[in-house]
Amino acid sequence: MKRWTSFLAGLAILAVATLVRLPALTAGLPYMSYIDEGHVLHHVAYLLGHHTWEPDTYAYPTLPFYLVAGAALAWSPVYAHVHGEPFLDDLSPTPPEYYDILEPPDLIVIGRLVTLAFSLGVVLLTGLLVHRLAGPAAGLFAAWLAALVPALVMRSAIVNINPMVVFFVVAALYFAEKAREGGHPRRDAALAGAMSGFAGATKYPAGLVCLSVALAIVLAQAATWPEKIRRLFLAGAAAIAALLLAMPALALRTANVINSLREMDSVYGLQEMGSYWDQAIHRAEWDLPVTHPEVGITFLILTAAGLVLSLRNHRWAPAVAGWLLFAATTALLVAPYKFRAFRNVLALIPLACALVALLYAWARDRFPRWRLMDLAAVVLPVILFAPGLYDYDSFQLAIVDSREQAIHWLRPRLRPNDRMLFQRELAFLPSRIDTLPAKVQNRVWDNARDRIIEHKDHYLVMGDLRRPDGKPRIPGFLRAWILANYEVAAHFGATGTSTIKGSFRGNAQSIYILRRVPRPDLEAARKAVEDKEEEAGTEDPGGG
């Protein structure tokens, strides 16, 4: 009966974990909603489009690209059945003209689903790890914390490598603990090593978890030293095999990988941004849309208390020592860099959840009749994390890309013979433009300027273009001329658009839909613009 109760409680925790993560799954579609999604998906599109195992970069390990690409290939027969054409035929060109151009949108959803699956796996593994150390109640509490802690939730259904990293790290520690005191130590040592290899093939620094695996094997009390050496050999061989399987370039393109690592090292060394402490207790990482902390000060205090208590417990201390070793080596690795993004230490958060759960297990055993503690274990994470989760989920549910708003506004108002011009820098998806019943031109500003002055188009779709220095790209006098000859029919979004092709445009670009105003004196108006350009030049240094 207790086993079934624990099983059902675990299912309920996974259900809640899924619900709080789902709002981000469709946010911003058919466009990306997070700045780093393209850092994974464009490399995936390259693999698929070029039919190759070699990505276009080794700055990041390849396993995340392979996993998403494999999921996309598995989905491709369904896509072909639904859309009537192969998935690969609809892929956008790589490299993309603009960072935001990624098609088909199914690729974004596939990437997010893969991330979500690993995120839920983290919740499950955190619970299993603590269940092994302290029993089912503590395991459920650890899973409950991992299900709700904002640091994990906010990265769980957007395309990024971090939930995958955390999954393999926790899996390595789980099998390491089984190898230390389990019934099949050699098998579990090999599995722990394999998970370490996969962790390193997902994010290079995560491979440090192999040190914790080795420590767990060395601390196995029931094993002789010859047996420990055999297990270490099995773990090491499995780690190397998994690493090479997930990233064959380490053996085949070693020089390229090393050069890419040096480039990333210089990038991280030059950028100065963020504070781990501030992100932990004040405001989450700057690229996340919340004003709440990643974990909060109360959670950190409970983690510290759990750490002290666990190191004093002879049953828990060996496992916690391995966690502490991984945390310390990770901290030593990231500390010298001035670029301090909380995602760099995200793999430590499930271990923090585990320490808080061990603190709960200790208190529960010490005060067995104080059942209010179980109620507190249910309620406390909700109290601590609900405000941040509410803000995050509300934001994700409200995301509608301004480009998509513009398309929806235009479609019922256009006629087949209408002519319209899109500003190419806004990075509208070509497939979305093709849904419009009109004669469409999609041009960059330099090629669109003359056409606008000729007053040929019934509609213009333009934005607030910004040069790299932040000043307006369109001269002020020409803006005035456009507004005198086209009326603003609709406006969506609020932010300016960078003219840098590789920059993320976001979902709230300021987009104006301008409708042509009849001008009988068009030639005189055009002559006035030309005279003004001769006086001021085509660039307006003062903005506009």
Coordinates of C-alpha atoms in Angstrom, one line a residue:
M1 CA 0.0 0.0 0.0
K2 CA 2.8 2.4 0.9
R3 CA 4.6 1.6 -2.4
W4 CA 1.4 2.4 -4.4
T5 CA 1.0 5.6 -2.4
S6 CA 4.5 6.7 -3.2
F7 CA 4.1 5.8 -6.8
L8 CA 0.9 7.8 -7.1
A9 CA 2.5 10.7 -5.2
G10 CA 5.4 10.6 -7.6
L11 CA 3.0 10.7 -10.6
A12 CA 1.3 13.7 -9.1
I13 CA 4.6 15.5 -8.7
L14 CA 5.5 14.8 -12.3
A15 CA 2.1 16.0 -13.4
V16 CA 2.5 19.3 -11.5
A17 CA 6.1 19.6 -12.9
T18 CA 4.7 19.2 -16.4
L19 CA 1.9 21.8 -15.9
V20 CA 4.2 24.5 -14.6
R21 CA 6.6 23.9 -17.6
L22 CA 4.0 23.8 -20.4
P23 CA 3.3 27.5 -20.9
A24 CA 6.7 28.0 -22.5
L25 CA 6.2 25.2 -25.0
T26 CA 4.2 27.3 -27.5
A27 CA 5.4 30.7 -26.5
G28 CA 6.2 33.0 -29.5
L29 CA 5.5 30.4 -32.2
P30 CA 6.2 30.3 -35.1
Y31 CA 9.2 32.3 -33.9
M32 CA 11.7 31.6 -31.1
S33 CA 11.0 33.1 -27.8
Y34 CA 14.4 32.8 -26.1
I35 CA 17.7 34.3 -27.2
D36 CA 19.7 31.0 -27.0
E37 CA 17.2 28.8 -28.8
G38 CA 18.9 29.5 -32.1
H39 CA 22.3 28.6 -30.7
V40 CA 21.0 25.0 -30.7
L41 CA 18.5 24.9 -33.5
H42 CA 20.6 26.6 -36.2
H43 CA 23.3 23.9 -35.6
V44 CA 20.6 21.2 -35.8
A45 CA 19.3 22.7 -39.0
Y46 CA 22.8 22.6 -40.4
L47 CA 23.2 18.9 -39.6
L48 CA 19.9 18.1 -41.1
G49 CA 20.3 20.3 -44.2
H50 CA 23.8 19.1 -45.0
H51 CA 23.1 15.4 -44.1
T52 CA 26.2 15.3 -41.9
W53 CA 27.4 14.4 -38.5
E54 CA 29.8 17.3 -38.4
P55 CA 28.2 20.5 -37.0
D56 CA 29.3 23.9 -38.1
T57 CA 30.8 24.7 -34.7
Y58 CA 32.7 22.8 -31.9
A59 CA 32.3 25.7 -29.4
Y60 CA 29.6 23.6 -27.9
P61 CA 29.5 19.8 -27.6
T62 CA 27.5 17.9 -30.2
L63 CA 25.2 15.6 -28.2
P64 CA 22.4 18.2 -27.8
F65 CA 22.4 18.8 -31.6
Y66 CA 22.3 15.0 -32.3
L67 CA 19.4 14.5 -29.9
V68 CA 17.3 17.2 -31.4
A69 CA 18.2 16.2 -34.9
G70 CA 17.3 12.6 -34.2
A71 CA 14.0 13.6 -32.8
A72 CA 13.3 15.7 -35.9
L73 CA 14.1 12.8 -38.2
A74 CA 11.8 10.6 -36.1
W75 CA 9.0 13.2 -36.6
S76 CA 9.7 13.7 -40.3
P77 CA 7.3 10.9 -41.6
V78 CA 4.5 12.5 -39.6
Y79 CA 5.4 15.9 -40.9
A80 CA 5.4 14.6 -44.5
H81 CA 2.0 13.0 -44.0
V82 CA 0.5 16.2 -42.6
H83 CA 2.1 18.8 -44.9
G84 CA 2.4 16.7 -48.0
E85 CA 6.1 17.3 -48.4
P86 CA 9.3 16.1 -46.7
F87 CA 10.4 17.8 -43.5
L88 CA 13.9 18.4 -44.9
D89 CA 12.6 20.2 -47.9
D90 CA 11.1 22.9 -45.7
L91 CA 14.2 23.6 -43.7
S92 CA 15.4 27.2 -43.8
P93 CA 18.8 27.8 -45.4
T94 CA 21.9 27.5 -43.1
P95 CA 23.5 29.6 -42.1
P96 CA 20.4 31.8 -41.9
E97 CA 20.2 35.3 -43.3
Y98 CA 18.8 36.5 -40.0
Y99 CA 19.0 34.8 -36.6
D100 CA 15.3 34.7 -36.2
I101 CA 14.7 32.8 -39.5
L102 CA 14.2 29.2 -38.6
E103 CA 11.7 26.9 -40.5
P104 CA 9.7 24.9 -40.2
P105 CA 8.3 25.9 -36.8
D106 CA 8.0 22.2 -35.9
L107 CA 11.7 22.2 -35.3
I108 CA 11.3 24.7 -32.5
V109 CA 8.5 22.6 -30.9
I110 CA 10.6 19.4 -31.3
G111 CA 13.6 21.1 -29.6
R112 CA 11.4 22.3 -26.7
L113 CA 9.8 18.9 -26.2
V114 CA 13.3 17.3 -26.1
T115 CA 14.3 19.8 -23.4
L116 CA 11.0 19.2 -21.5
A117 CA 11.6 15.5 -21.5
F118 CA 15.1 15.9 -19.9
S119 CA 13.7 18.5 -17.5
L120 CA 11.1 16.0 -16.2
G121 CA 13.9 13.4 -16.1
V122 CA 15.8 15.7 -13.7
V123 CA 12.8 15.8 -11.4
L124 CA 12.5 12.0 -11.4
L125 CA 16.3 11.3 -10.9
T126 CA 16.5 13.8 -8.0
G127 CA 13.7 12.0 -6.3
L128 CA 15.3 8.6 -6.9
L129 CA 18.7 9.7 -5.7
V130 CA 17.4 10.9 -2.4
H131 CA 15.0 8.0 -2.1
R132 CA 18.1 5.7 -2.2
L133 CA 19.7 7.7 0.6
A134 CA 16.9 8.5 2.9
G135 CA 13.7 6.7 1.9
P136 CA 10.5 7.4 0.0
A137 CA 9.3 10.5 1.9
A138 CA 12.5 12.3 1.4
G139 CA 12.7 11.2 -2.2
L140 CA 9.3 12.6 -2.9
F141 CA 10.1 15.9 -1.2
A142 CA 13.3 16.2 -3.2
A143 CA 11.4 15.6 -6.5
W144 CA 8.8 18.2 -5.3
L145 CA 11.5 20.8 -4.8
A146 CA 13.0 20.0 -8.2
A147 CA 9.6 20.2 -9.8
L148 CA 9.0 23.8 -8.6
V149 CA 12.4 25.5 -8.1
P150 CA 12.4 28.4 -10.6
A151 CA 16.0 27.9 -11.7
L152 CA 15.0 24.5 -13.2
V153 CA 11.5 25.4 -14.3
M154 CA 12.4 28.5 -16.3
R155 CA 14.8 26.6 -18.5
S156 CA 12.7 23.5 -18.9
A157 CA 10.7 24.1 -22.1
I158 CA 12.8 26.5 -24.1
V159 CA 15.5 25.1 -26.4
N160 CA 18.8 25.1 -24.4
I161 CA 21.3 22.5 -23.4
N162 CA 21.1 23.0 -19.6
P163 CA 18.4 20.6 -18.6
M164 CA 20.2 17.9 -20.6
V165 CA 23.4 18.7 -18.7
V166 CA 21.7 18.5 -15.4
F167 CA 20.0 15.2 -16.3
F168 CA 23.3 13.5 -17.1
V169 CA 25.1 14.9 -14.1
V170 CA 22.3 13.7 -11.7
A171 CA 22.2 10.4 -13.5
A172 CA 25.9 9.9 -13.1
L173 CA 25.6 10.7 -9.3
Y174 CA 22.7 8.3 -9.0
F175 CA 24.5 5.4 -10.6
A176 CA 27.6 6.3 -8.7
E177 CA 25.7 5.9 -5.4
K178 CA 24.4 2.5 -6.6
A179 CA 27.9 1.5 -7.6
R180 CA 29.1 2.4 -4.1
E181 CA 26.4 0.3 -2.2
G182 CA 24.3 -1.4 -4.8
G183 CA 23.8 -5.1 -5.7
H184 CA 25.4 -4.7 -9.2
P185 CA 28.3 -2.4 -8.6
R186 CA 30.2 -3.1 -11.8
R187 CA 27.2 -2.5 -14.0
D188 CA 26.4 0.6 -12.1
A189 CA 30.0 1.9 -12.2
A190 CA 29.9 1.5 -16.0
L191 CA 26.5 3.3 -16.2
A192 CA 27.8 6.1 -14.0
G193 CA 30.9 6.5 -16.2
A194 CA 28.7 6.5 -19.3
M195 CA 26.5 9.3 -17.9
S196 CA 29.7 11.3 -17.1
G197 CA 30.7 11.0 -20.7
F198 CA 27.4 12.1 -21.9
A199 CA 27.5 15.0 -19.5
G200 CA 30.8 16.1 -21.0
A201 CA 29.4 15.7 -24.5
T202 CA 26.6 18.0 -23.6
K203 CA 28.5 20.8 -21.9
Y204 CA 32.3 20.4 -21.5
P205 CA 32.6 21.5 -17.8
A206 CA 29.9 19.0 -16.8
G207 CA 32.4 16.2 -17.5
L208 CA 33.9 17.1 -14.1
V209 CA 31.2 14.8 -12.5
C210 CA 33.5 11.9 -13.4
L211 CA 35.6 12.9 -10.3
S212 CA 32.5 12.3 -8.1
V213 CA 31.9 9.0 -9.8
A214 CA 35.5 8.0 -9.0
L215 CA 35.2 9.1 -5.4
A216 CA 32.1 7.1 -4.9
I217 CA 33.8 4.0 -6.2
V218 CA 36.8 4.6 -4.0
L219 CA 34.6 5.0 -0.9
A220 CA 32.8 1.7 -1.4
Q221 CA 33.4 0.0 2.0
A222 CA 32.6 -3.5 1.0
A223 CA 35.0 -3.7 -2.0
T224 CA 38.7 -4.6 -1.9
W225 CA 41.2 -2.3 -3.7
P226 CA 41.6 -4.7 -6.7
E227 CA 37.8 -4.6 -7.1
K228 CA 37.7 -0.9 -6.8
I229 CA 40.3 -0.6 -9.5
R230 CA 38.2 -2.9 -11.8
R231 CA 35.2 -0.6 -11.2
L232 CA 37.2 2.5 -11.9
F233 CA 38.4 1.0 -15.1
L234 CA 34.9 0.1 -16.1
A235 CA 33.7 3.6 -15.3
G236 CA 36.5 5.2 -17.2
A237 CA 36.2 3.1 -20.2
A238 CA 32.4 3.7 -20.3
A239 CA 33.0 7.4 -19.9
I240 CA 35.4 7.5 -22.9
A241 CA 33.2 5.4 -25.0
A242 CA 30.1 7.5 -24.3
L243 CA 32.0 10.7 -24.9
L244 CA 33.4 9.6 -28.3
L245 CA 30.0 8.1 -29.3
A246 CA 28.2 11.4 -28.5
M247 CA 31.0 13.6 -29.9
P248 CA 33.3 11.7 -32.4
A249 CA 35.0 14.9 -33.3
L250 CA 37.0 14.7 -30.1
A251 CA 39.0 11.9 -31.8
L252 CA 38.5 12.8 -35.4
R253 CA 38.7 16.6 -35.3
T254 CA 40.7 17.2 -32.1
A255 CA 42.5 20.3 -33.3
N256 CA 39.3 21.9 -34.4
V257 CA 37.7 21.2 -31.0
I258 CA 40.7 22.6 -29.1
N259 CA 40.7 25.8 -31.2
S260 CA 36.9 26.3 -30.6
L261 CA 37.4 25.9 -26.9
R262 CA 40.1 28.5 -26.9
E263 CA 37.8 30.9 -28.8
M264 CA 35.0 30.3 -26.2
D265 CA 37.5 30.8 -23.4
S266 CA 38.4 34.2 -24.8
V267 CA 34.7 35.1 -25.2
Y268 CA 33.9 34.2 -21.6
G269 CA 37.0 36.0 -20.4
L270 CA 36.2 39.3 -22.2
Q271 CA 32.5 39.6 -21.3
E272 CA 31.8 41.0 -17.8
M273 CA 28.2 40.4 -16.8
G274 CA 26.2 39.1 -13.9
S275 CA 26.6 38.0 -10.3
Y276 CA 25.8 34.5 -9.1
W277 CA 24.8 35.7 -5.7
D278 CA 22.4 38.4 -7.0
Q279 CA 20.8 36.0 -9.5
A280 CA 20.4 33.4 -6.7
I281 CA 18.6 35.6 -4.2
H282 CA 17.5 38.9 -6.0
R283 CA 16.7 38.6 -9.7
A284 CA 17.1 35.7 -12.0
E285 CA 19.5 35.6 -14.9
W286 CA 19.1 38.8 -17.1
D287 CA 17.8 36.9 -20.2
L288 CA 14.8 35.4 -18.2
P289 CA 11.6 37.4 -18.0
V290 CA 11.1 37.5 -14.2
T291 CA 12.1 39.8 -11.4
H292 CA 12.2 37.0 -8.8
P293 CA 15.3 35.0 -7.8
E294 CA 16.5 31.7 -9.2
V295 CA 16.2 30.0 -5.8
G296 CA 15.9 32.6 -3.0
I297 CA 17.7 33.1 0.3
T298 CA 15.5 30.7 2.3
F299 CA 16.3 27.9 0.0
L300 CA 20.0 28.6 0.3
I301 CA 19.9 28.6 4.1
L302 CA 18.1 25.3 4.1
T303 CA 20.7 23.9 1.6
A304 CA 23.6 25.0 3.9
A305 CA 21.9 23.4 6.9
G306 CA 21.3 20.2 5.0
L307 CA 24.9 20.1 3.8
V308 CA 26.3 20.5 7.4
L309 CA 23.9 17.9 8.7
S310 CA 24.5 15.4 5.9
L311 CA 28.3 15.5 6.3
R312 CA 27.9 14.5 9.9
N313 CA 25.7 11.5 9.0
H314 CA 27.8 8.4 8.3
R315 CA 25.2 7.0 5.9
W316 CA 24.9 10.2 3.8
A317 CA 28.4 11.7 4.0
P318 CA 30.1 9.6 1.3
A319 CA 27.4 10.5 -1.3
V320 CA 27.4 14.2 -0.2
A321 CA 31.1 14.3 -0.4
G322 CA 30.9 13.4 -4.1
W323 CA 28.3 16.2 -4.6
L324 CA 30.6 18.6 -2.8
L325 CA 33.5 17.6 -5.0
F326 CA 31.5 18.3 -8.1
A327 CA 30.3 21.6 -6.7
A328 CA 33.8 22.7 -5.7
T329 CA 35.5 21.8 -9.0
T330 CA 32.6 23.5 -10.9
A331 CA 33.0 26.6 -8.8
L332 CA 36.8 26.7 -9.3
L333 CA 36.3 26.4 -13.1
V334 CA 33.7 29.2 -13.5
A335 CA 35.0 31.6 -10.8
P336 CA 37.8 33.2 -12.9
Y337 CA 35.4 34.2 -15.7
K338 CA 33.7 37.6 -15.6
F339 CA 30.7 36.2 -17.5
R340 CA 28.6 34.9 -14.6
A341 CA 25.3 33.4 -15.9
F342 CA 23.4 31.3 -13.4
R343 CA 23.0 28.5 -16.0
N344 CA 26.7 27.8 -15.6
V345 CA 25.9 26.3 -12.1
L346 CA 22.5 24.9 -12.8
A347 CA 23.6 21.3 -12.3
L348 CA 24.1 22.2 -8.6
I349 CA 20.4 23.0 -8.1
P350 CA 19.1 19.3 -7.9
L351 CA 21.9 18.6 -5.4
A352 CA 20.7 21.6 -3.4
C353 CA 17.2 20.1 -3.5
A354 CA 18.6 16.8 -2.3
L355 CA 20.3 18.4 0.6
V356 CA 17.1 20.2 1.7
A357 CA 15.3 16.9 1.4
L358 CA 18.0 15.2 3.6
L359 CA 17.4 17.9 6.2
Y360 CA 13.7 17.1 6.1
A361 CA 14.4 13.4 6.5
W362 CA 16.6 14.0 9.5
A363 CA 13.9 16.2 11.1
R364 CA 11.2 13.7 10.3
D365 CA 13.0 10.9 12.0
R366 CA 13.8 13.0 15.0
F367 CA 10.2 14.1 15.5
P368 CA 8.2 11.2 14.1
R369 CA 4.9 12.3 15.6
W370 CA 5.1 15.9 14.3
R371 CA 3.1 15.2 11.1
L372 CA 2.8 18.9 10.4
M373 CA 6.3 18.5 9.0
D374 CA 4.9 16.6 6.1
L375 CA 2.3 19.3 5.4
A376 CA 5.1 21.9 5.6
A377 CA 7.1 19.9 3.1
V378 CA 4.2 20.1 0.7
V379 CA 3.4 23.8 1.3
L380 CA 6.9 25.3 1.7
P381 CA 8.0 25.0 -1.9
V382 CA 4.7 26.5 -3.1
I383 CA 5.2 29.5 -0.8
L384 CA 8.8 30.0 -1.8
F385 CA 8.5 29.5 -5.5
A386 CA 4.9 30.3 -6.6
P387 CA 5.4 34.0 -7.1
G388 CA 8.3 33.6 -9.5
L389 CA 6.6 30.7 -11.3
Y390 CA 3.4 32.7 -11.7
D391 CA 5.2 35.7 -13.3
Y392 CA 7.2 33.4 -15.6
D393 CA 4.2 31.3 -16.7
S394 CA 2.0 34.4 -17.2
F395 CA 4.7 36.0 -19.3
Q396 CA 5.1 32.9 -21.5
L397 CA 1.3 32.6 -22.0
A398 CA 1.1 36.2 -23.1
I399 CA 3.9 36.0 -25.7
V400 CA 2.5 36.7 -29.2
D401 CA 5.1 37.7 -31.7
S402 CA 4.5 41.2 -33.2
R403 CA 5.3 39.8 -36.6
E404 CA 2.5 37.2 -36.2
Q405 CA 0.1 39.9 -35.0
A406 CA 0.9 41.9 -38.2
I407 CA 0.3 38.9 -40.4
H408 CA -3.1 38.2 -38.7
W409 CA -4.1 41.8 -39.1
L410 CA -3.1 41.9 -42.8
R411 CA -4.6 38.6 -44.0
P412 CA -8.3 39.5 -44.0
R413 CA -7.7 43.1 -45.3
L414 CA -5.6 42.4 -48.4
R415 CA -6.9 41.8 -51.9
P416 CA -5.1 39.7 -54.5
N417 CA -4.0 42.7 -56.6
D418 CA -2.7 44.7 -53.6
R419 CA 1.0 45.5 -53.6
M420 CA 2.9 45.6 -50.4
L421 CA 6.5 45.9 -49.2
F422 CA 8.1 44.2 -46.1
Q423 CA 11.2 45.5 -44.5
R424 CA 13.5 42.5 -44.6
E425 CA 15.4 43.4 -41.5
L426 CA 12.3 42.5 -39.4
A427 CA 13.0 38.8 -40.2
F428 CA 9.5 37.7 -41.1
L429 CA 9.4 34.0 -41.9
P430 CA 9.1 33.6 -45.6
S431 CA 6.4 30.9 -45.1
R432 CA 4.2 33.3 -43.1
I433 CA 4.6 36.0 -45.8
D434 CA 3.5 33.5 -48.4
T435 CA 0.2 33.1 -46.7
L436 CA -0.8 36.6 -47.6
P437 CA -3.2 37.1 -50.6
A438 CA -1.2 40.0 -52.2
K439 CA 1.8 40.8 -54.4
V440 CA 4.6 41.0 -51.8
Q441 CA 8.1 42.4 -52.0
N442 CA 10.5 41.7 -49.1
R443 CA 13.5 44.0 -49.2
V444 CA 16.2 45.4 -47.0
W445 CA 16.0 49.1 -46.4
D446 CA 18.7 50.1 -48.9
N447 CA 16.8 48.4 -51.7
A448 CA 13.4 49.4 -50.4
R449 CA 14.0 53.1 -50.1
D450 CA 13.5 54.0 -53.8
R451 CA 10.4 51.9 -54.1
I452 CA 8.9 53.6 -51.1
I453 CA 9.5 57.0 -52.6
E454 CA 7.9 55.9 -55.9
H455 CA 4.7 55.4 -53.9
K456 CA 4.0 52.0 -55.6
D457 CA 2.8 49.9 -52.7
H458 CA -0.6 49.9 -51.1
Y459 CA 0.9 48.8 -47.8
L460 CA 4.3 49.1 -46.1
V461 CA 5.4 46.8 -43.2
M462 CA 8.2 48.7 -41.5
G463 CA 10.0 48.8 -38.1
D464 CA 12.1 51.0 -35.9
L465 CA 15.5 50.0 -37.4
R466 CA 18.5 50.8 -35.2
R467 CA 22.1 51.0 -36.3
P468 CA 24.8 49.3 -34.1
D469 CA 25.3 52.6 -32.3
G470 CA 21.6 52.6 -31.4
K471 CA 20.6 55.5 -33.6
P472 CA 17.7 55.3 -36.1
R473 CA 18.7 53.7 -39.4
I474 CA 16.1 55.7 -41.4
P475 CA 16.9 59.4 -41.7
G476 CA 14.5 61.7 -39.9
F477 CA 13.4 63.7 -43.0
L478 CA 12.6 60.5 -44.8
R479 CA 10.6 59.3 -41.9
A480 CA 8.6 62.5 -42.1
W481 CA 8.0 62.0 -45.8
I482 CA 6.8 58.5 -45.3
L483 CA 4.4 59.5 -42.6
A484 CA 3.1 62.3 -44.9
N485 CA 2.4 59.8 -47.7
Y486 CA 1.3 56.7 -45.8
E487 CA -1.0 56.6 -42.8
V488 CA -0.4 54.3 -39.8
A489 CA -3.1 51.6 -40.1
A490 CA -1.8 49.4 -37.3
H491 CA 1.1 49.1 -34.8
F492 CA 2.4 46.2 -32.8
G493 CA 5.3 45.7 -30.4
A494 CA 7.5 48.2 -28.7
T495 CA 11.2 47.6 -29.2
G496 CA 13.6 48.7 -31.9
T497 CA 15.1 46.3 -34.4
S498 CA 18.9 45.9 -34.7
T499 CA 20.2 45.9 -38.3
I500 CA 22.8 43.3 -37.2
K501 CA 21.8 40.1 -38.9
G502 CA 23.1 37.8 -36.2
S503 CA 21.2 39.5 -33.4
F504 CA 18.0 38.1 -31.8
R505 CA 15.1 40.3 -32.7
G506 CA 12.8 39.1 -29.9
N507 CA 9.0 38.9 -30.0
A508 CA 8.1 42.5 -29.4
Q509 CA 9.6 44.4 -32.4
S510 CA 7.9 47.7 -33.1
I511 CA 6.1 47.0 -36.4
Y512 CA 4.1 49.6 -38.3
I513 CA 1.6 48.7 -41.0
L514 CA 1.4 51.8 -43.2
R515 CA -1.4 52.3 -45.8
R516 CA -0.8 54.5 -48.9
V517 CA -2.3 57.9 -49.0
P518 CA -3.1 59.2 -52.6
R519 CA -0.7 61.9 -53.7
P520 CA -1.5 63.8 -57.0
D521 CA 1.8 65.8 -56.6
L522 CA 4.0 62.7 -56.3
E523 CA 6.7 64.0 -58.6
A524 CA 7.1 67.2 -56.6
A525 CA 7.2 65.2 -53.3
R526 CA 9.9 62.9 -54.7
K527 CA 12.0 65.9 -55.9
A528 CA 11.8 67.3 -52.4
V529 CA 13.2 64.1 -50.9
E530 CA 16.0 64.0 -53.4
D531 CA 16.9 67.7 -52.7
K532 CA 16.9 66.9 -48.9
E533 CA 19.2 63.9 -49.4
E534 CA 21.7 66.0 -51.3
E535 CA 21.8 68.5 -48.5
A536 CA 22.0 66.0 -45.6
G537 CA 23.3 62.8 -47.2
T538 CA 21.6 59.5 -47.2
E539 CA 22.6 58.9 -43.5
D540 CA 21.1 61.2 -40.9
P541 CA 23.8 61.5 -38.1
G542 CA 21.4 63.2 -35.8
G543 CA 18.9 60.4 -35.9
G544 CA 15.3 61.3 -36.4

